[in-house]
Amino acid sequence: MISRPLVRTMALAALRCMTVATIWFGILPAVEDDPVRVHKVVLFSSGVGYFEHDGSITGNATCELNFTAEQLNDLLKSLVLEDLNGGHVGSVEYPSLDPIAKTLASFEVDISGNPSLADLLSQLRGAEVVAVRGADTFTGTVLGVESHVVALSDTNDRTEQVWELNLLTDGAVRQLHLGDISSLTFTDKKLQDELTKALGALSQARNQDKKPIQIHFDGQGQREVRVGYVIETPVWKTSYRLILPDRAGGNGQLQGWAIVENQTDEDWTGISLSLVSGRPISFIENLSQPLYVPRPVVEPDLFASLRPQNYDGGMAARDGAVFGERKAGGRQLDNGAAIMAMAGAPAAPAAQASTNDAYFAAVGSAQPMDVTRSIQAAAQADQLGGVTSFTVPSVTLPRQRSAMLPIVTAPVAIEAVSIFNAQALANHPLVGALITNTTGNNLLQGPVTVLDAKGYRGDATIDNLPPGDHRLISFAIDIPVKADATSQNSDRTIASGSIIDGILQLSVKQVNSQTYQFDNGATDDRVIVIEHPLMAGWDLTETVAPFEKTATLYRWKLPVPAGKSADFTVKQQQIQSERYAILDMDLPSIDVYLKNGAISKTVKDALGKAAALRDELATIQRAIDDHKTTLASIAEDQNRIRENMQTVQQTSQLYQRLESKLNAQETDVETKQKELDDLQTSLEMKRQVLNDYLSHLNLQ
């Protein structure tokens, strides 16, 4: 048992060790007090962010930044530094991420595994120590530690294990009870330093999440320094508000909000914040963890044997206009020119505002609300190689806080449509819009809340949208419009035929058709965008060109007046090639192709001649089959006669009659067999004639 005074003494010693270890691990007292602060942040939609710090230093200085262990790899991969006005960058120091067990094992005193005082002293056999027991002080060399069991005097049958320190003092061995020792000091300063460093390493390992990075700058006088790096950050997101126009031919208004999080340990105060819509390639490489290459163990030739050797061996096309022609009295809106290509557009037109005022006045609002009047884009948009960077010049956001920032307020071209996709909804189209990005900026994907003068219309989502491109959105079910896509038909016809080297080659056309029927029960016209699946290997036929197609579907526009019905048929065809050996075809099959109007007369005539030759072959084959059947019948009857002849006397009349019949059958067999041989010869000759005819037959 270790006494409380000894525990207090060791605790104080550990505190002193941690202080010394802090200096030993490189956290120098000369570190500047936060000389550089973040002033610029660039967030990318790929989940990384670029941070830039600047500040003023004097002379040789060391700046310290704190990161997590997970951020070290990104930091070591991307850190950039600048020392202005004649200075230069020195070294960059950071704590080792070696496993603590490996670090502790490198010291002369191994304190891994939480050793007891007895275990620790056992490691230090031969070391000189100063032990204090009460008023007595003993200086000597550690011989070892031993334990024994003693009986407790105040109880029966109870024992405890006690530890004794064997100490060599003045040529004599003295045994000291560890529980009586109040202080224990090593006289070897090097040994004391090793224990101090080990305790310091253990102390620092407890806070694995915080890694101080020290950057040394060398120079004279006061000057500016900059520090930049890329680390993992939350993906910045966008959400939109789309205000629909209140009149045909008008433009809608788009508001874009960026959602950002400051997940760092530093407040952002007046920083420049840029939000980039692109997605640069980024990866993590393990640069912070010490890596050790396994080395082979070389054995003496006496024991080494030959080891096995391992040797490595040396995309959417568009047809037709994007927007259809405007229909008189219809609901479809004009395309309109790109009214404004820069973010930061003024509020909505007066007509829009007046409609909103009327709406909110109708519902009793004292102050009519115009959702476009007070929102202005806080970001300046710049185009950077096909991506857009939204920069807000001054942002203040405390650490571990999030914020919404307006980055886009601009008019957009909107065409009101209803969208029908049978896989999405079988009986009704969806109310939607075809939006053209006339903001001049790349718009990141995100949710869209759709509003108009009457208020909320629905929610939608939009994919990444480059400038000048367009996207469909849908935000409600168009209940007054009924849809039916159940009418389908499939037809298979022969398009053409040819004969090549005796092979009948047919071009077969498979046509699938589907008819879409719509009944517009609304009081205003509709323009319905029909989405039809695109089947690989199939082409449109007898169908007007779609206004666009994607990798998986076609899109058409179908105007449907109010109170009227309309239908639209999509036909897709596929041409397939079929091959048949004419020699193996039966006559009914050949007759079918002879009656097909898509096959040319030349091919039909050749097929007719081949059919005649094939018919001669069939006639001879039938005669051969008949002869074989007759011969088989005679052979069976002869077997019966021979069996009967064995049962009667040869001198009897019955025997004579059976013998006479058997002789007559033999004559018949000989005749039939000769006829069969002639037929076989004729069949081979006719087959050869057909083969010769077909082998040189090449007709289109």
XYZ file of C-alpha atoms in Angstrom:
700
model
C 0.000 0.000 0.000
C 1.384 3.424 -0.970
C 0.987 6.150 1.620
C -0.935 9.363 0.921
C 2.170 11.595 1.419
C 3.934 9.595 -1.304
C 0.907 9.963 -3.624
C 0.941 13.759 -3.100
C 4.668 13.919 -3.739
C 4.347 11.892 -6.976
C 1.411 14.037 -8.148
C 3.484 17.206 -7.695
C 6.345 15.556 -9.515
C 4.006 14.639 -12.378
C 2.832 18.264 -12.587
C 6.437 19.421 -12.829
C 7.055 16.754 -15.468
C 4.133 17.955 -17.560
C 5.473 21.515 -17.450
C 8.894 20.388 -18.608
C 7.338 18.073 -21.228
C 5.330 20.953 -22.648
C 8.532 22.816 -23.421
C 10.183 19.647 -24.714
C 7.385 19.011 -27.206
C 7.971 22.368 -28.853
C 5.239 24.651 -27.518
C 7.568 27.569 -27.069
C 6.857 30.464 -24.724
C 7.762 32.872 -27.533
C 4.596 32.047 -29.490
C 2.704 35.179 -30.569
C -0.689 35.728 -28.957
C -3.008 35.100 -31.911
C -1.030 37.258 -34.397
C -2.931 35.951 -37.446
C -6.692 35.801 -37.753
C -8.862 34.404 -40.516
C -9.907 37.073 -43.012
C -10.957 35.048 -46.064
C -12.973 31.831 -46.447
C -13.832 30.111 -49.727
C -16.327 27.252 -49.426
C -16.795 24.699 -52.204
C -19.789 22.471 -52.842
C -17.475 19.434 -52.757
C -17.082 19.582 -48.962
C -13.790 21.475 -48.600
C -12.966 25.078 -47.791
C -9.973 27.352 -48.296
C -9.077 29.476 -45.246
C -6.690 32.408 -45.337
C -5.247 34.157 -42.273
C -3.208 37.361 -42.171
C -1.590 39.424 -39.453
C 1.421 41.431 -38.364
C 4.549 40.061 -36.623
C 7.859 41.522 -35.469
C 11.297 39.916 -35.880
C 11.612 36.163 -35.503
C 8.177 34.972 -34.493
C 6.196 31.787 -34.122
C 2.473 31.689 -34.872
C 0.299 28.892 -33.579
C -2.919 27.517 -35.074
C -4.967 24.702 -33.593
C -6.438 21.874 -35.643
C -7.993 18.513 -34.993
C -6.102 15.319 -35.679
C -8.439 14.611 -38.626
C -7.566 17.977 -40.211
C -3.809 17.426 -40.131
C -3.701 15.448 -43.375
C -5.534 18.181 -45.299
C -3.335 20.835 -43.696
C -0.056 19.093 -44.564
C -1.268 18.589 -48.127
C -2.411 22.159 -48.796
C -0.620 24.616 -46.446
C 0.700 27.754 -48.216
C 2.667 30.527 -46.433
C 3.904 34.040 -47.222
C 6.225 36.331 -45.232
C 6.229 39.830 -46.752
C 8.771 42.697 -46.568
C 11.945 40.643 -46.630
C 11.050 37.859 -44.229
C 11.020 34.185 -45.007
C 9.205 31.122 -43.746
C 11.046 28.764 -41.428
C 9.807 25.365 -40.314
C 6.306 24.153 -39.518
C 6.088 21.961 -36.412
C 3.252 19.718 -35.293
C 2.860 16.943 -32.714
C 3.676 13.444 -33.841
C 0.756 11.096 -34.301
C 2.820 8.023 -33.483
C 0.813 5.581 -31.356
C 1.335 6.470 -27.688
C 2.497 2.938 -26.880
C 5.280 3.265 -29.445
C 6.223 6.712 -28.135
C 6.360 5.565 -24.500
C 8.379 2.508 -25.449
C 11.069 4.800 -26.850
C 11.903 6.222 -23.395
C 14.324 4.627 -20.945
C 11.496 4.433 -18.418
C 8.506 2.548 -19.864
C 5.321 3.802 -18.230
C 2.970 2.228 -20.790
C 0.328 -0.055 -19.339
C -0.092 2.063 -16.163
C 2.719 0.410 -14.134
C 2.566 0.367 -10.313
C 5.372 1.869 -8.231
C 6.710 -1.630 -7.645
C 6.731 -2.348 -11.409
C 8.407 1.010 -12.079
C 11.164 0.362 -9.522
C 11.683 -3.124 -10.936
C 12.532 -1.491 -14.275
C 15.054 0.797 -12.554
C 17.258 -1.808 -10.895
C 20.740 -0.345 -10.560
C 19.509 3.264 -10.442
C 20.488 5.459 -7.491
C 17.590 6.920 -5.524
C 16.970 8.985 -2.397
C 14.171 7.562 -0.257
C 12.612 9.431 2.684
C 10.903 7.451 5.441
C 9.642 9.650 8.202
C 12.634 11.591 9.572
C 15.150 9.233 7.936
C 16.722 9.657 4.497
C 18.299 6.743 2.619
C 20.501 7.024 -0.450
C 21.313 3.860 -2.312
C 21.036 1.691 -5.401
C 17.845 -0.179 -6.269
C 18.457 -3.935 -6.084
C 14.861 -4.880 -6.731
C 11.366 -5.138 -5.292
C 9.911 -8.198 -3.627
C 6.566 -8.994 -2.061
C 5.364 -11.276 0.685
C 2.110 -12.002 2.460
C 1.621 -11.000 6.092
C -1.225 -11.747 8.479
C -3.282 -8.828 9.752
C -2.984 -8.587 13.525
C -6.524 -7.352 14.184
C -8.349 -10.146 12.362
C -8.293 -13.870 12.003
C -7.325 -15.546 8.744
C -6.875 -12.218 6.925
C -3.698 -11.365 5.044
C -2.351 -8.682 2.790
C 0.448 -8.462 0.240
C 3.204 -5.991 1.088
C 6.040 -4.732 -1.121
C 9.572 -4.151 0.047
C 12.254 -2.097 -1.697
C 15.682 -3.666 -1.489
C 18.220 -0.839 -1.378
C 22.046 -1.152 -1.322
C 23.317 1.583 1.046
C 26.947 1.902 2.215
C 27.693 -1.716 1.325
C 24.672 -3.041 3.222
C 21.289 -4.139 1.914
C 18.389 -2.304 3.521
C 14.800 -3.303 3.079
C 12.228 -0.496 3.106
C 8.486 -1.011 3.213
C 7.038 0.869 0.186
C 4.036 1.956 2.196
C 6.320 3.797 4.631
C 8.242 5.764 1.984
C 6.957 9.343 1.679
C 9.346 10.560 -1.054
C 11.459 8.923 -3.740
C 13.904 10.900 -5.928
C 16.275 9.798 -8.707
C 19.781 11.205 -8.406
C 20.473 10.577 -12.126
C 19.260 13.752 -13.897
C 19.088 11.934 -17.248
C 16.816 9.285 -15.775
C 14.639 11.958 -14.180
C 14.377 13.753 -17.556
C 13.350 10.515 -19.291
C 10.545 9.983 -16.802
C 9.519 13.615 -17.187
C 9.347 13.342 -20.972
C 7.376 10.104 -20.813
C 4.841 11.703 -18.480
C 4.637 14.721 -20.791
C 3.954 12.534 -23.796
C 1.261 10.685 -21.870
C -0.319 13.980 -20.800
C -0.401 15.338 -24.334
C -1.844 12.092 -25.710
C -4.945 12.602 -23.578
C -5.997 15.479 -25.846
C -5.699 13.812 -29.220
C -8.335 16.040 -30.820
C -6.350 19.280 -30.528
C -3.100 19.585 -32.444
C -1.195 22.887 -32.198
C 0.614 23.789 -35.428
C 3.568 26.172 -35.022
C 4.754 28.204 -37.970
C 8.152 29.883 -37.616
C 8.850 33.124 -39.476
C 12.368 34.599 -39.637
C 13.071 38.241 -40.382
C 13.586 41.705 -39.036
C 11.166 44.463 -38.123
C 7.411 44.521 -38.375
C 5.867 42.849 -41.430
C 2.772 41.110 -42.708
C 2.376 37.337 -42.985
C -0.274 35.155 -44.630
C -1.312 31.568 -44.015
C -3.624 29.587 -46.306
C -4.857 25.986 -46.253
C -7.678 23.687 -47.358
C -9.580 21.531 -44.870
C -12.821 19.602 -44.785
C -15.907 21.767 -44.260
C -19.666 21.207 -44.378
C -21.079 21.479 -47.884
C -22.729 24.850 -48.388
C -26.296 24.464 -49.562
C -28.835 26.558 -51.412
C -32.563 27.051 -51.180
C -34.683 29.112 -53.530
C -37.892 31.131 -53.585
C -39.542 31.322 -57.000
C -42.225 33.987 -57.434
C -44.384 33.215 -60.460
C -45.469 36.070 -62.795
C -49.022 37.308 -62.481
C -49.540 37.821 -66.217
C -48.792 35.973 -69.430
C -45.443 36.889 -70.910
C -44.063 38.150 -67.613
C -40.882 37.005 -65.921
C -40.695 35.357 -62.546
C -38.398 36.393 -59.726
C -35.823 34.030 -58.214
C -34.321 34.413 -54.769
C -31.380 32.213 -53.859
C -30.212 31.756 -50.267
C -26.929 30.154 -49.285
C -26.834 28.102 -46.073
C -23.374 28.042 -44.500
C -21.966 26.675 -41.241
C -18.975 27.893 -39.267
C -17.842 24.618 -37.724
C -14.367 25.933 -36.917
C -13.099 26.942 -33.470
C -12.674 30.587 -34.485
C -15.249 33.341 -34.872
C -15.577 34.857 -38.318
C -15.501 38.590 -37.887
C -15.873 40.729 -40.989
C -14.354 38.060 -43.224
C -14.640 37.825 -47.000
C -16.784 34.753 -47.694
C -16.857 33.183 -51.165
C -19.209 30.369 -52.118
C -18.118 28.440 -55.210
C -20.663 26.348 -57.119
C -18.012 24.087 -58.669
C -16.784 20.769 -57.309
C -12.991 20.502 -57.351
C -11.534 17.037 -56.928
C -10.352 16.596 -53.348
C -9.004 13.623 -51.449
C -7.324 12.693 -48.150
C -3.830 11.251 -47.970
C -2.310 10.043 -44.732
C 0.606 12.453 -44.301
C 0.405 13.079 -40.556
C 0.711 9.501 -39.338
C 4.296 8.196 -39.117
C 4.708 5.301 -41.500
C 7.149 2.466 -40.959
C 8.291 0.207 -43.764
C 8.508 -3.464 -42.714
C 12.083 -4.724 -43.075
C 13.158 -8.323 -43.579
C 14.985 -10.217 -40.863
C 18.363 -11.364 -42.208
C 19.401 -14.699 -40.791
C 22.870 -16.302 -40.869
C 23.463 -18.553 -43.886
C 23.454 -21.524 -41.590
C 19.777 -21.031 -40.791
C 18.459 -19.128 -43.788
C 16.450 -20.964 -46.430
C 15.247 -19.739 -49.804
C 11.946 -17.887 -49.573
C 9.308 -17.966 -52.323
C 9.773 -15.131 -54.834
C 6.938 -13.006 -56.103
C 7.406 -11.149 -59.401
C 4.932 -8.565 -60.631
C 4.010 -8.687 -64.296
C 5.556 -6.269 -66.573
C -24.074 13.360 -73.733
C -28.313 15.401 -74.225
C -29.058 16.152 -77.904
C -31.977 18.474 -78.549
C -34.377 18.657 -81.451
C -36.842 21.434 -82.035
C -37.281 24.677 -80.160
C -37.032 24.803 -76.391
C -40.236 26.808 -76.162
C -43.268 26.234 -78.339
C -45.170 28.959 -80.109
C -47.531 30.956 -77.993
C -51.166 29.969 -78.319
C -53.850 32.625 -78.427
C -55.631 32.848 -75.107
C -53.435 30.105 -73.751
C -51.609 29.738 -70.489
C -48.197 29.279 -72.088
C -45.845 32.235 -71.563
C -43.366 33.809 -73.977
C -39.682 33.016 -73.645
C -38.651 36.622 -73.167
C -35.099 37.881 -73.462
C -32.585 37.462 -70.683
C -33.549 40.608 -68.790
C -30.693 40.702 -66.341
C -27.641 38.440 -66.143
C -26.100 39.676 -62.923
C -27.088 38.974 -59.324
C -28.378 41.813 -57.227
C -31.386 42.739 -59.355
C -33.910 45.329 -58.073
C -37.288 44.397 -56.667
C -40.103 42.914 -58.766
C -42.051 45.013 -61.305
C -44.766 47.310 -60.033
C -47.491 45.084 -61.394
C -46.232 42.209 -59.263
C -46.086 44.411 -56.172
C -49.581 45.772 -56.690
C -51.011 42.272 -56.984
C -49.295 41.261 -53.768
C -50.625 44.391 -52.053
C -54.151 43.525 -53.126
C -53.795 39.968 -51.889
C -52.495 40.872 -48.442
C -55.047 43.666 -48.106
C -57.764 41.111 -48.845
C -56.596 38.894 -46.006
C -56.547 41.827 -43.586
C -52.811 42.593 -43.397
C -52.098 46.126 -42.222
C -48.807 46.170 -44.173
C -48.975 44.318 -47.509
C -45.999 41.993 -47.881
C -43.911 41.977 -51.034
C -41.533 39.032 -50.775
C -39.214 40.583 -53.397
C -39.093 44.157 -52.135
C -36.590 43.922 -49.270
C -34.309 41.111 -50.405
C -31.149 42.081 -52.266
C -28.272 39.809 -53.097
C -25.436 40.286 -50.626
C -22.986 38.483 -52.895
C -21.045 39.629 -55.929
C -21.056 36.877 -58.556
C -17.958 36.122 -60.638
C -17.483 33.504 -63.351
C -14.415 31.303 -62.833
C -13.844 28.811 -65.614
C -17.422 27.641 -65.937
C -18.344 27.914 -62.245
C -19.782 30.792 -60.281
C -18.249 32.260 -57.137
C -20.597 34.210 -54.882
C -18.535 36.550 -52.677
C -19.964 38.345 -49.650
C -17.413 41.054 -48.710
C -18.112 41.161 -44.978
C -19.538 38.282 -42.956
C -19.611 37.941 -39.179
C -20.545 34.492 -37.913
C -19.600 33.107 -34.472
C -18.044 29.669 -34.312
C -20.373 26.654 -34.267
C -23.164 28.788 -35.758
C -24.962 28.699 -39.120
C -26.446 31.397 -41.296
C -28.543 32.064 -44.411
C -27.198 34.623 -46.869
C -29.067 35.999 -49.919
C -26.857 35.415 -52.972
C -29.265 35.696 -55.923
C -32.191 38.035 -56.615
C -32.907 38.189 -60.321
C -35.710 37.750 -62.860
C -35.934 34.425 -64.677
C -37.822 33.365 -67.802
C -40.704 31.050 -66.905
C -43.035 29.041 -69.124
C -46.024 27.578 -67.303
C -46.549 23.923 -68.214
C -48.115 20.750 -66.911
C -45.804 17.741 -66.909
C -47.004 14.199 -67.498
C -44.897 11.137 -66.793
C -46.804 7.886 -66.468
C -44.189 6.464 -64.099
C -44.559 9.456 -61.760
C -48.378 9.714 -61.758
C -50.631 7.685 -64.043
C -53.875 9.721 -64.064
C -52.904 13.403 -63.867
C -50.064 15.640 -64.976
C -48.179 17.801 -62.492
C -48.366 21.579 -62.403
C -44.931 22.916 -63.198
C -42.778 25.390 -65.045
C -39.923 25.440 -67.510
C -37.318 27.767 -66.017
C -34.512 29.329 -68.051
C -31.545 30.539 -66.010
C -31.240 34.174 -67.078
C -29.392 35.202 -63.887
C -25.965 34.812 -65.515
C -24.831 32.589 -62.640
C -24.443 28.889 -62.074
C -27.254 27.877 -59.744
C -26.534 25.048 -57.346
C -29.099 22.305 -56.833
C -31.548 22.769 -53.993
C -35.190 22.971 -52.895
C -37.512 25.567 -54.422
C -40.507 27.092 -52.663
C -42.945 28.311 -55.330
C -45.173 31.328 -54.650
C -47.382 33.681 -56.622
C -49.575 36.672 -55.884
C -51.962 34.434 -53.947
C -49.302 32.897 -51.770
C -47.783 29.435 -51.497
C -48.141 27.111 -54.488
C -45.937 24.127 -53.610
C -42.408 22.813 -53.283
C -40.019 21.597 -55.941
C -36.388 20.702 -56.394
C -34.007 21.862 -59.083
C -30.736 20.367 -60.290
C -27.526 22.285 -61.006
C -28.418 24.886 -63.625
C -25.736 26.625 -65.757
C -26.405 30.107 -67.185
C -28.711 30.040 -70.227
C -29.810 26.460 -69.584
C -33.293 25.443 -68.540
C -34.936 22.954 -66.188
C -38.418 21.637 -65.531
C -39.873 21.812 -62.039
C -43.200 20.511 -60.740
C -44.862 21.564 -57.520
C -48.520 20.380 -57.501
C -50.958 17.873 -59.050
C -52.975 19.267 -61.957
C -56.261 17.764 -60.765
C -58.587 19.267 -63.452
C -56.598 17.552 -66.213
C -57.120 13.809 -66.606
C -54.605 11.600 -68.390
C -54.718 8.113 -69.894
C -51.598 6.313 -71.148
C -52.986 2.774 -71.368
C -53.404 2.631 -75.161
C -50.434 0.666 -76.485
C -49.832 -1.392 -79.625
C -47.032 -3.477 -81.118
C -46.649 -4.487 -84.782
C -44.074 -6.697 -86.498
C -43.552 -6.482 -90.285
C -40.912 -7.521 -92.818
C -39.242 -4.465 -94.279
C -37.066 -6.175 -96.891
C -35.503 -9.502 -97.831
C -32.406 -10.740 -99.627
C -30.690 -14.024 -100.415
C -26.960 -14.356 -99.829
C -25.187 -17.701 -100.334
C -28.392 -19.628 -99.870
C -29.380 -17.755 -96.695
C -32.623 -15.807 -96.629
C -31.871 -12.564 -94.786
C -34.880 -10.600 -93.602
C -35.025 -7.063 -92.238
C -37.838 -7.113 -89.675
C -39.345 -3.882 -88.376
C -40.854 -3.880 -84.887
C -43.030 -0.823 -84.184
C -44.316 -0.001 -80.689
C -46.827 2.797 -80.334
C -48.342 4.494 -77.300
C -51.116 7.041 -77.327
C -51.483 9.659 -74.580
C -54.958 11.087 -74.065
C -55.712 14.219 -72.047
C -58.988 15.816 -70.986
C -58.625 19.433 -69.831
C -61.437 20.157 -67.410
C -59.926 23.489 -66.309
C -61.140 26.949 -67.313
C -57.802 27.885 -68.890
C -55.610 26.307 -71.528
C -52.807 23.928 -70.754
C -49.470 23.147 -72.381
C -48.614 19.589 -71.382
C -45.039 18.367 -71.489
C -45.167 14.651 -72.254
C -42.224 12.591 -71.005
C -41.844 9.278 -72.821
C -39.199 6.617 -72.063
C -36.318 6.452 -74.532
C -35.576 2.836 -75.436
C -32.001 2.062 -76.453
C -31.772 0.779 -80.027
C -35.186 2.179 -80.988
C -35.842 5.218 -83.220
C -38.814 7.526 -83.487
C -40.996 6.979 -86.543
C -44.077 8.837 -87.775
C -43.740 11.139 -84.748
C -42.847 14.839 -84.648
C -39.432 15.632 -83.243
C -39.394 16.258 -79.464
C -38.398 19.683 -78.228
C -35.666 17.959 -76.187
C -34.469 14.595 -74.996
C -32.390 13.365 -72.095
C -30.406 10.173 -71.662
C -33.570 8.307 -70.630
C -36.611 10.034 -72.150
C -38.116 12.263 -74.861
C -40.154 15.420 -74.218
C -42.950 16.857 -76.346
C -45.299 19.799 -75.818
C -48.997 19.296 -76.422
C -51.404 22.273 -76.198
C -54.798 21.312 -74.742
C -57.421 24.095 -74.807
C -59.732 24.637 -71.854
C -62.638 22.184 -71.817
C -61.166 20.189 -74.704
C -59.418 16.862 -75.199
C -56.284 16.033 -77.135
C -54.142 13.000 -77.763
C -50.596 12.356 -78.874
C -49.087 9.163 -80.257
C -45.461 8.174 -79.936
C -44.130 5.496 -82.278
C -40.749 3.891 -81.918
C -39.300 1.319 -84.270
C -36.474 -1.165 -84.196
C -35.038 -2.899 -87.275
C -33.772 -6.401 -86.623
C -32.057 -8.887 -88.942
C -33.197 -12.510 -89.170
C -31.413 -15.299 -91.118
C -32.860 -18.597 -92.369
C -31.167 -21.410 -94.356
C -33.468 -21.973 -97.370
C -32.387 -25.590 -97.652
C -33.817 -26.269 -94.175
C -37.038 -24.287 -94.622
C -40.335 -26.087 -95.061
C -42.681 -25.234 -97.902
C -45.337 -23.444 -95.760
C -42.692 -21.055 -94.409
C -41.395 -20.312 -97.908
C -44.963 -19.744 -99.060
C -45.448 -17.104 -96.311
C -42.468 -15.094 -97.541
C -43.596 -15.476 -101.174
C -46.815 -13.668 -100.232
C -45.057 -10.801 -98.381
C -45.221 -7.581 -100.352
C -42.048 -6.091 -98.824
C -39.827 -8.686 -100.547
C -38.717 -7.851 -104.096
C -39.924 -9.810 -107.155
C -36.384 -11.013 -107.898
C -36.051 -12.518 -104.448
C -39.566 -13.966 -104.669
C -38.797 -15.585 -108.048
C -35.639 -17.115 -106.601
C -37.596 -18.304 -103.591
C -40.247 -19.750 -105.991
C -37.632 -21.691 -107.920
C -36.058 -22.857 -104.677
C -39.529 -23.853 -103.495
C -40.106 -25.893 -106.696
C -36.795 -27.673 -106.244
C -37.615 -28.092 -102.574
C -41.012 -29.553 -103.622
C -39.302 -32.088 -105.901
C -37.074 -33.075 -103.023
C -40.131 -33.411 -100.817
C -41.884 -35.626 -103.443
C -38.891 -37.931 -103.755
C -38.511 -38.015 -99.988
C -42.150 -39.067 -99.619
C -41.603 -41.893 -102.159
C -38.506 -42.998 -100.256
C -40.466 -43.010 -97.046
C -43.258 -45.044 -98.665
C -40.768 -47.628 -99.996
C -39.129 -47.897 -96.586
C -42.520 -48.424 -94.997
C -43.417 -51.136 -97.552
C -40.103 -52.936 -97.096
C -40.512 -52.833 -93.343
C -44.022 -54.303 -93.675
C -42.786 -57.113 -95.983
C -39.905 -57.911 -93.619
C -42.341 -58.187 -90.733
C -44.626 -60.513 -92.738
C -41.661 -62.652 -93.788
C -40.679 -63.143 -90.166
C -44.215 -64.348 -89.443
C -44.134 -66.783 -92.390
C -40.777 -68.255 -91.359
C -42.044 -68.800 -87.833
C -45.109 -70.619 -89.192
C -43.007 -72.790 -91.519
C -41.060 -74.072 -88.545
C -44.255 -75.483 -87.031
C -45.464 -77.585 -90.012
C -44.040 -80.492 -91.999
C -42.161 -79.642 -95.152
C -44.271 -82.174 -97.142
C -47.531 -80.532 -96.183
C -49.547 -78.308 -98.575
C -49.454 -75.439 -96.027
C -45.686 -75.504 -96.001
C -45.595 -75.446 -99.794
C -48.034 -72.512 -99.899
C -46.019 -70.536 -97.272
C -42.816 -71.213 -99.174
C -44.352 -69.955 -102.409
C -45.544 -66.748 -100.752
C -42.149 -66.173 -99.190
C -40.483 -66.501 -102.599
C -42.933 -63.984 -104.106
C -42.186 -61.502 -101.303
C -38.455 -61.862 -101.879
C -38.959 -60.920 -105.513
C -41.034 -57.906 -104.426
C -38.362 -56.903 -101.896
C -35.709 -56.956 -104.571
C -37.846 -54.760 -106.811
C -38.676 -52.285 -104.030
C -35.060 -52.129 -102.874
C -33.878 -51.303 -106.415
C -36.552 -48.612 -106.655
C -35.448 -47.261 -103.246
C -31.834 -47.091 -104.384
C -32.882 -45.221 -107.508
C -34.926 -42.800 -105.407
C -31.967 -42.213 -103.066
C -29.761 -41.457 -106.043
C -32.369 -39.104 -107.478
C -32.746 -37.354 -104.103
C -29.016 -36.719 -103.840
C -28.944 -35.416 -107.402
C -31.880 -33.063 -106.759
C -30.336 -31.923 -103.473
C -27.087 -31.192 -105.278
C -28.960 -29.190 -107.890
C -30.653 -27.147 -105.125
C -27.354 -26.662 -103.312
C -25.620 -25.520 -106.501
C -28.468 -23.136 -107.225
C -28.497 -21.602 -103.742
C -24.736 -21.447 -103.244
C -24.379 -19.034 -106.179
C -27.535 -17.074 -105.406
C -26.995 -13.472 -104.207
C -30.051 -11.277 -104.639
C -31.173 -8.060 -102.974
